[in-house]
Short mmCIF file of C-alpha atoms in Angstrom, two decimals:
data_model
loop_
_atom_site.label_atom_id
_atom_site.label_comp_id
_atom_site.label_asym_id
_atom_site.label_seq_id
_atom_site.Cartn_x
_atom_site.Cartn_y
_atom_site.Cartn_z
CA MET A 1160 -63.29 -36.30 10.41
CA LYS A 1161 -62.24 -39.37 8.51
CA ILE A 1162 -63.58 -42.48 10.21
CA ASP A 1163 -61.31 -45.47 10.51
CA LYS A 1164 -62.42 -48.58 8.62
CA GLY A 1165 -62.66 -50.52 11.84
CA ASN A 1166 -65.13 -48.16 13.45
CA ARG A 1167 -68.09 -46.83 11.46
CA TYR A 1168 -69.93 -44.32 13.60
CA SER A 1169 -73.73 -44.71 13.45
CA GLY A 1170 -74.86 -41.89 15.71
CA ILE A 1171 -77.22 -44.04 17.78
CA GLY A 1172 -76.88 -44.54 21.51
CA GLY A 1173 -78.96 -45.72 24.40
CA GLN A 1174 -79.21 -47.11 27.88
CA ALA A 1175 -80.66 -50.05 29.72
CA VAL A 1176 -83.93 -49.68 31.61
CA LEU A 1177 -85.94 -52.10 33.73
CA GLU A 1178 -86.46 -55.18 31.54
CA GLY A 1179 -85.72 -53.16 28.44
CA VAL A 1180 -83.58 -50.84 26.36
CA MET A 1181 -83.88 -47.23 25.26
CA MET A 1182 -82.28 -46.25 21.94
CA LYS A 1183 -81.89 -42.67 20.70
CA ASN A 1184 -81.17 -41.44 17.18
CA LYS A 1185 -80.92 -37.65 16.88
CA ASP A 1186 -84.09 -36.25 18.51
CA LYS A 1187 -86.06 -39.50 18.24
CA TYR A 1188 -85.96 -42.21 20.89
CA ALA A 1189 -87.66 -45.52 21.56
CA VAL A 1190 -88.13 -47.54 24.73
CA ALA A 1191 -88.67 -51.27 24.30
CA VAL A 1192 -89.73 -53.17 27.42
CA ARG A 1193 -90.45 -56.86 27.93
CA LYS A 1194 -93.77 -56.77 29.76
CA PRO A 1195 -94.67 -59.29 32.49
CA ASN A 1196 -96.80 -61.23 29.97
CA GLY A 1197 -93.77 -61.67 27.69
CA GLU A 1198 -94.80 -59.19 25.00
CA ILE A 1199 -92.47 -56.40 23.89
CA ASP A 1200 -93.90 -52.91 24.28
CA VAL A 1201 -92.25 -50.20 22.15
CA GLU A 1202 -92.90 -46.52 22.74
CA VAL A 1203 -91.47 -43.97 20.30
CA ASP A 1204 -91.20 -40.27 21.08
CA ALA A 1205 -89.00 -37.23 20.48
CA TYR A 1206 -86.72 -35.45 22.92
CA PRO A 1207 -84.91 -32.44 21.38
CA GLY A 1208 -83.19 -31.69 24.67
CA ILE A 1209 -82.74 -28.56 26.72
CA MET A 1210 -81.74 -25.43 24.79
CA HIS A 1211 -82.02 -27.45 21.56
CA ASP A 1212 -82.18 -24.29 19.44
CA SER A 1213 -79.16 -22.68 21.06
CA VAL A 1214 -75.88 -22.28 19.18
CA TRP A 1215 -74.13 -23.41 22.38
CA LYS A 1216 -75.60 -26.87 21.89
CA LYS A 1217 -73.09 -27.40 19.07
CA ALA A 1218 -70.13 -25.53 20.55
CA PRO A 1219 -67.15 -27.78 21.43
CA PHE A 1220 -66.53 -28.21 25.18
CA VAL A 1221 -69.89 -26.60 25.93
CA ARG A 1222 -72.14 -29.10 24.17
CA GLY A 1223 -70.91 -31.83 26.49
CA VAL A 1224 -72.57 -30.19 29.48
CA PHE A 1225 -75.94 -30.03 27.74
CA ASN A 1226 -75.60 -33.57 26.40
CA PHE A 1227 -74.84 -34.84 29.90
CA LEU A 1228 -77.92 -33.10 31.34
CA ASP A 1229 -80.06 -34.38 28.46
CA SER A 1230 -78.88 -37.95 29.02
CA MET A 1231 -79.73 -37.66 32.73
CA ILE A 1232 -83.22 -36.27 32.06
CA LEU A 1233 -84.08 -38.71 29.28
CA GLY A 1234 -82.57 -41.58 31.25
CA MET A 1235 -84.77 -40.86 34.26
CA LYS A 1236 -87.84 -40.44 32.07
CA THR A 1237 -87.38 -43.72 30.20
CA LEU A 1238 -86.47 -45.61 33.36
CA ASN A 1239 -89.69 -44.43 35.01
CA HIS A 1240 -91.60 -45.57 31.91
CA SER A 1241 -90.15 -49.07 32.16
CA VAL A 1242 -90.82 -49.25 35.89
CA SER A 1243 -94.51 -48.46 35.27
CA PHE A 1244 -94.99 -51.92 33.74
CA TYR A 1245 -93.92 -53.55 36.99
CA GLU A 1246 -95.47 -51.25 39.57
CA ASP A 1247 -97.95 -52.69 42.02
CA GLU A 1248 -101.38 -51.72 40.72
CA GLU A 1249 -102.66 -51.56 44.28
CA ALA A 1250 -99.97 -49.12 45.39
CA LYS A 1251 -101.57 -46.13 47.10
CA GLU A 1252 -100.86 -42.53 46.27
CA THR A 1253 -98.41 -41.07 48.79
CA ALA A 1254 -98.76 -37.76 50.60
CA ALA A 1255 -95.89 -36.39 48.50
CA ASP A 1256 -97.75 -37.39 45.33
CA LYS A 1257 -100.85 -35.54 46.49
CA VAL A 1258 -98.89 -32.39 47.36
CA MET A 1259 -97.07 -32.39 44.02
CA GLY A 1260 -100.37 -32.94 42.22
CA LYS A 1261 -101.99 -29.98 43.94
CA LEU A 1262 -99.04 -27.66 43.40
CA PHE A 1263 -98.11 -28.51 39.82
CA LYS A 1264 -101.20 -30.37 38.51
CA ASP A 1265 -100.47 -31.96 35.10
CA LYS A 1266 -96.80 -30.89 35.30
CA ALA A 1267 -96.22 -32.72 38.57
CA GLU A 1268 -94.42 -35.65 36.94
CA SER A 1269 -92.07 -33.37 34.98
CA VAL A 1270 -91.29 -31.31 38.08
CA MET A 1271 -90.61 -34.43 40.12
CA LEU A 1272 -88.36 -35.75 37.35
CA GLY A 1273 -86.41 -32.49 37.37
CA MET A 1274 -86.02 -32.61 41.14
CA VAL A 1275 -84.76 -36.19 41.08
CA THR A 1276 -82.31 -35.38 38.28
CA ALA A 1277 -81.01 -32.32 40.15
CA PHE A 1278 -80.63 -34.32 43.35
CA SER A 1279 -78.74 -37.06 41.49
CA ILE A 1280 -76.30 -34.51 40.06
CA VAL A 1281 -75.75 -32.87 43.44
CA LEU A 1282 -75.16 -36.26 45.07
CA ALA A 1283 -72.71 -37.29 42.35
CA VAL A 1284 -70.75 -34.03 42.71
CA ALA A 1285 -70.65 -34.47 46.50
CA VAL A 1286 -69.46 -38.09 46.36
CA PHE A 1287 -67.01 -37.96 43.44
CA MET A 1288 -65.73 -34.37 43.64
CA ALA A 1289 -66.04 -33.06 47.22
CA LEU A 1290 -65.61 -36.28 49.25
CA PRO A 1291 -62.17 -37.17 47.78
CA TYR A 1292 -60.93 -33.71 48.73
CA PHE A 1293 -62.09 -34.10 52.34
CA ILE A 1294 -60.52 -37.56 52.62
CA ALA A 1295 -57.22 -36.39 51.11
CA SER A 1296 -57.19 -33.31 53.39
CA LEU A 1297 -56.90 -35.63 56.39
CA PHE A 1298 -53.27 -36.17 55.36
CA GLU A 1299 -52.35 -32.49 55.07
CA ASP A 1300 -50.52 -32.57 58.41
CA TYR A 1301 -48.26 -35.32 57.10
CA ILE A 1302 -47.86 -34.28 53.44
CA ARG A 1303 -46.68 -30.73 52.82
CA ASN A 1304 -46.20 -30.98 49.08
CA ALA A 1305 -49.21 -29.57 47.17
CA SER A 1306 -48.53 -31.68 44.08
CA VAL A 1307 -48.44 -34.89 46.10
CA MET A 1308 -51.71 -33.88 47.79
CA ALA A 1309 -53.30 -33.30 44.39
CA ILE A 1310 -52.18 -36.75 43.23
CA LEU A 1311 -53.44 -38.32 46.48
CA GLU A 1312 -56.85 -36.71 45.98
CA GLY A 1313 -56.93 -38.09 42.45
CA VAL A 1314 -56.09 -41.59 43.67
CA VAL A 1315 -58.84 -41.38 46.29
CA ARG A 1316 -61.30 -40.22 43.61
CA ILE A 1317 -60.42 -43.18 41.38
CA LEU A 1318 -60.74 -45.63 44.29
CA ILE A 1319 -64.17 -44.25 45.25
CA PHE A 1320 -65.34 -44.49 41.65
CA ILE A 1321 -64.10 -48.04 41.16
CA GLY A 1322 -65.45 -49.04 44.58
CA TYR A 1323 -68.87 -47.70 43.60
CA ILE A 1324 -68.81 -49.63 40.32
CA VAL A 1325 -67.76 -52.86 42.04
CA ALA A 1326 -70.37 -52.48 44.81
CA ILE A 1327 -73.20 -51.89 42.34
CA ALA A 1328 -72.06 -54.78 40.14
CA ARG A 1329 -72.28 -57.19 43.10
CA MET A 1330 -75.99 -56.48 43.64
CA LYS A 1331 -78.06 -59.41 42.41
CA ASP A 1332 -81.04 -57.26 41.40
CA ILE A 1333 -78.87 -55.18 39.09
CA ARG A 1334 -77.58 -58.11 37.03
CA ARG A 1335 -80.54 -58.15 34.59
CA LEU A 1336 -80.18 -54.41 34.06
CA TYR A 1337 -76.52 -54.99 33.16
CA GLN A 1338 -77.54 -57.77 30.79
CA TYR A 1339 -79.82 -55.34 28.96
CA HIS A 1340 -76.91 -52.88 28.99
CA GLY A 1341 -74.86 -55.55 27.25
CA ALA A 1342 -77.68 -56.13 24.73
CA GLU A 1343 -77.74 -52.41 23.94
CA HIS A 1344 -73.99 -52.36 23.24
CA LYS A 1345 -74.13 -55.55 21.21
CA CYS A 1346 -76.80 -54.13 18.89
CA ILE A 1347 -74.81 -50.95 18.26
CA ASN A 1348 -71.57 -52.89 17.73
CA CYS A 1349 -73.31 -55.27 15.35
CA ILE A 1350 -74.51 -52.41 13.14
CA GLU A 1351 -71.28 -50.42 13.33
CA LYS A 1352 -69.30 -53.49 12.28
CA GLY A 1353 -71.45 -53.74 9.15
CA ARG A 1354 -73.44 -56.81 10.13
CA PRO A 1355 -77.20 -57.23 9.53
CA LEU A 1356 -79.18 -56.81 12.73
CA THR A 1357 -80.11 -60.40 13.55
CA VAL A 1358 -80.16 -62.21 16.88
CA HIS A 1359 -77.25 -64.40 15.74
CA ASN A 1360 -75.10 -61.43 14.69
CA VAL A 1361 -75.93 -59.42 17.80
CA MET A 1362 -75.15 -62.30 20.15
CA ARG A 1363 -71.65 -62.69 18.68
CA SER A 1364 -70.90 -58.95 18.88
CA SER A 1365 -68.96 -57.36 21.73
CA ARG A 1366 -70.79 -56.10 24.79
CA LEU A 1367 -68.19 -53.31 25.23
CA HIS A 1368 -68.43 -49.96 23.46
CA LYS A 1369 -66.20 -46.89 23.61
CA ARG A 1370 -69.10 -44.41 23.77
CA CYS A 1371 -70.56 -46.01 26.90
CA GLY A 1372 -71.59 -43.87 29.85
CA THR A 1373 -69.27 -45.89 32.07
CA SER A 1374 -66.33 -44.78 29.95
CA PHE A 1375 -67.58 -41.18 30.04
CA LEU A 1376 -67.67 -41.24 33.84
CA PHE A 1377 -64.16 -42.65 33.94
CA PHE A 1378 -62.98 -39.80 31.72
CA VAL A 1379 -64.68 -37.34 34.08
CA VAL A 1380 -62.71 -38.78 37.00
CA PHE A 1381 -59.49 -38.93 34.95
CA VAL A 1382 -59.78 -35.38 33.58
CA SER A 1383 -60.63 -33.99 37.03
CA ILE A 1384 -57.26 -35.20 38.33
CA PHE A 1385 -55.40 -33.14 35.73
CA VAL A 1386 -57.64 -30.09 36.10
CA PHE A 1387 -57.33 -29.97 39.90
CA PHE A 1388 -53.59 -30.63 39.69
CA PHE A 1389 -52.94 -27.49 37.65
CA ILE A 1390 -55.70 -25.20 38.96
CA ARG A 1391 -55.32 -24.59 42.66
CA VAL A 1392 -56.38 -22.12 45.35
CA GLU A 1393 -55.21 -21.83 48.94
CA HIS A 1394 -58.38 -21.33 50.99
CA PRO A 1395 -60.21 -24.63 51.84
CA ALA A 1396 -63.66 -23.16 51.14
CA LEU A 1397 -62.49 -21.92 47.74
CA ARG A 1398 -61.08 -25.38 46.98
CA ILE A 1399 -64.53 -26.91 47.45
CA LEU A 1400 -66.13 -24.14 45.41
CA LEU A 1401 -63.55 -24.69 42.68
CA ARG A 1402 -64.33 -28.40 42.48
CA VAL A 1403 -68.02 -27.69 42.08
CA ALA A 1404 -67.57 -24.79 39.66
CA LEU A 1405 -65.26 -26.77 37.37
CA VAL A 1406 -67.61 -29.75 37.00
CA PRO A 1407 -69.12 -28.34 33.75
CA VAL A 1408 -65.60 -27.75 32.38
CA ILE A 1409 -64.55 -31.31 33.25
CA ALA A 1410 -67.76 -32.73 31.74
CA GLY A 1411 -67.22 -30.70 28.56
CA ILE A 1412 -63.65 -31.96 28.12
CA SER A 1413 -64.67 -35.54 28.89
CA TYR A 1414 -67.46 -35.40 26.32
CA GLU A 1415 -65.05 -34.29 23.60
CA ILE A 1416 -62.71 -37.17 24.45
CA ILE A 1417 -65.41 -39.83 24.34
CA ARG A 1418 -66.86 -38.27 21.19
CA LEU A 1419 -63.45 -38.61 19.56
CA ALA A 1420 -63.12 -42.16 20.89
CA GLY A 1421 -66.40 -43.12 19.22
CA ARG A 1422 -65.13 -41.96 15.84
CA SER A 1423 -61.56 -43.25 15.80
CA ASP A 1424 -59.66 -46.49 16.31
CA ASN A 1425 -56.08 -45.20 16.39
CA ILE A 1426 -53.71 -46.65 18.97
CA PHE A 1427 -53.68 -43.55 21.21
CA ILE A 1428 -57.47 -43.50 21.48
CA ALA A 1429 -57.51 -47.27 22.11
CA LEU A 1430 -55.08 -46.87 25.02
CA LEU A 1431 -57.03 -43.92 26.42
CA SER A 1432 -60.27 -45.90 26.21
CA ALA A 1433 -58.86 -49.10 27.72
CA PRO A 1434 -59.60 -48.35 31.44
CA GLY A 1435 -63.22 -47.40 30.70
CA MET A 1436 -63.65 -50.47 28.51
CA GLY A 1437 -62.28 -52.56 31.35
CA LEU A 1438 -64.83 -51.12 33.78
CA GLN A 1439 -67.58 -52.03 31.32
CA ARG A 1440 -66.83 -55.67 32.06
CA LEU A 1441 -68.44 -54.92 35.41
CA THR A 1442 -71.33 -52.75 34.18
CA THR A 1443 -72.36 -55.03 31.28
CA LYS A 1444 -73.22 -58.73 31.30
CA GLU A 1445 -73.91 -61.18 28.49
CA PRO A 1446 -77.64 -61.04 27.60
CA ASP A 1447 -79.85 -63.90 26.50
CA GLU A 1448 -81.61 -63.96 23.13
CA GLU A 1449 -84.89 -62.58 24.51
CA MET A 1450 -83.06 -59.54 25.85
CA VAL A 1451 -81.38 -59.05 22.50
CA GLN A 1452 -84.78 -59.15 20.79
CA VAL A 1453 -85.94 -56.29 23.03
CA ALA A 1454 -82.85 -54.23 22.20
CA MET A 1455 -83.31 -54.92 18.49
CA ALA A 1456 -86.93 -53.74 18.66
CA SER A 1457 -85.75 -50.47 20.19
CA VAL A 1458 -83.10 -49.97 17.49
CA GLU A 1459 -85.48 -50.70 14.61
CA ALA A 1460 -88.05 -48.23 15.95
CA VAL A 1461 -85.69 -45.25 15.52
CA PHE A 1462 -82.93 -46.31 13.11
CA ASP A 1463 -83.00 -47.58 9.53
CA TRP A 1464 -80.03 -49.92 9.87
CA LYS A 1465 -80.48 -51.37 6.38
CA ALA A 1466 -80.10 -47.93 4.79
CA TYR A 1467 -77.11 -47.30 7.08
CA LEU A 1468 -75.38 -50.51 5.95
CA LYS A 1469 -76.01 -49.64 2.31
CA GLU A 1470 -74.71 -46.09 2.67
CA THR A 1471 -71.76 -46.90 4.93
CA PHE A 1472 -70.67 -50.38 3.86
CA GLY A 1473 -72.02 -50.42 0.32
CA TYR A 1474 -74.30 -53.44 0.31
CA GLU A 1475 -78.01 -54.12 0.52
CA VAL A 1476 -79.46 -56.56 3.03
CA ASP A 1477 -81.47 -59.40 1.53
CA ASP A 1478 -84.52 -60.02 3.72
CA SER A 1479 -83.96 -63.76 3.27
CA TRP A 1480 -80.86 -63.37 5.47
CA LEU A 1481 -83.04 -62.29 8.37
CA THR A 1482 -85.15 -65.43 8.53
#
């Protein structure tokens, strides 16, 4: 696909963690964390993802499901890594820790990570897919039109999603995480706009990005409204089953939309991305320079941005510019 001049896709992405930023480039990822003593710790590793050798991993509308699961797993893993720098050293091992250790030995942490990820997915499906149906069904005695009921369920789903975003954004403890989220976006925007990766350039870049997970989740909610509007069953139990069964389909479609959004700046894509970009004003905050330095360290550990600027924008970066 031809990339618009205003949007040069770099291929890197990431997420905020506790006092840090994770950046991923292909199979390689780095987690940079500002430790309690002020130093920046950078850990680099590889995560090829589940079924990384499968042809399905590259198949349109299917790859989105695997990418979503991979982002959940890697996100949990890197978040736990960042938390480890701030854990109480005197914290005692819990009974659950001992049981997991005995059952799974050296794989206990991986098993626990998988369980937490699975629980998070189940909870998200219950809250954002099943709950709106149950709330909307309370009005079935008053609304006989199936199309109106489908629209009502969609409205309820959007309200729950926005309410969740607003509630989380109001938590004081989450503000620094959102600042690091903003630092992550600013670094990617800086590079993709063809600017050298310096604190000054990053600070003046936008904290909003079309490939953000917030935008992806909005597309999931938005696409689900259309899918459930046109695909219907009569029995209530089958309706719930349908909403659960179609989650992979919805995630696959949403991934293709956000993938297209990250590679194009045409007016249609801009309009489609606008609601998700608006929600990012809640899930990102302006970072300070120290946060930006952490995000930059994560980028530089996995991405040769100088080579990218030369190849994509046609100029070499003079190291004197970076001082």
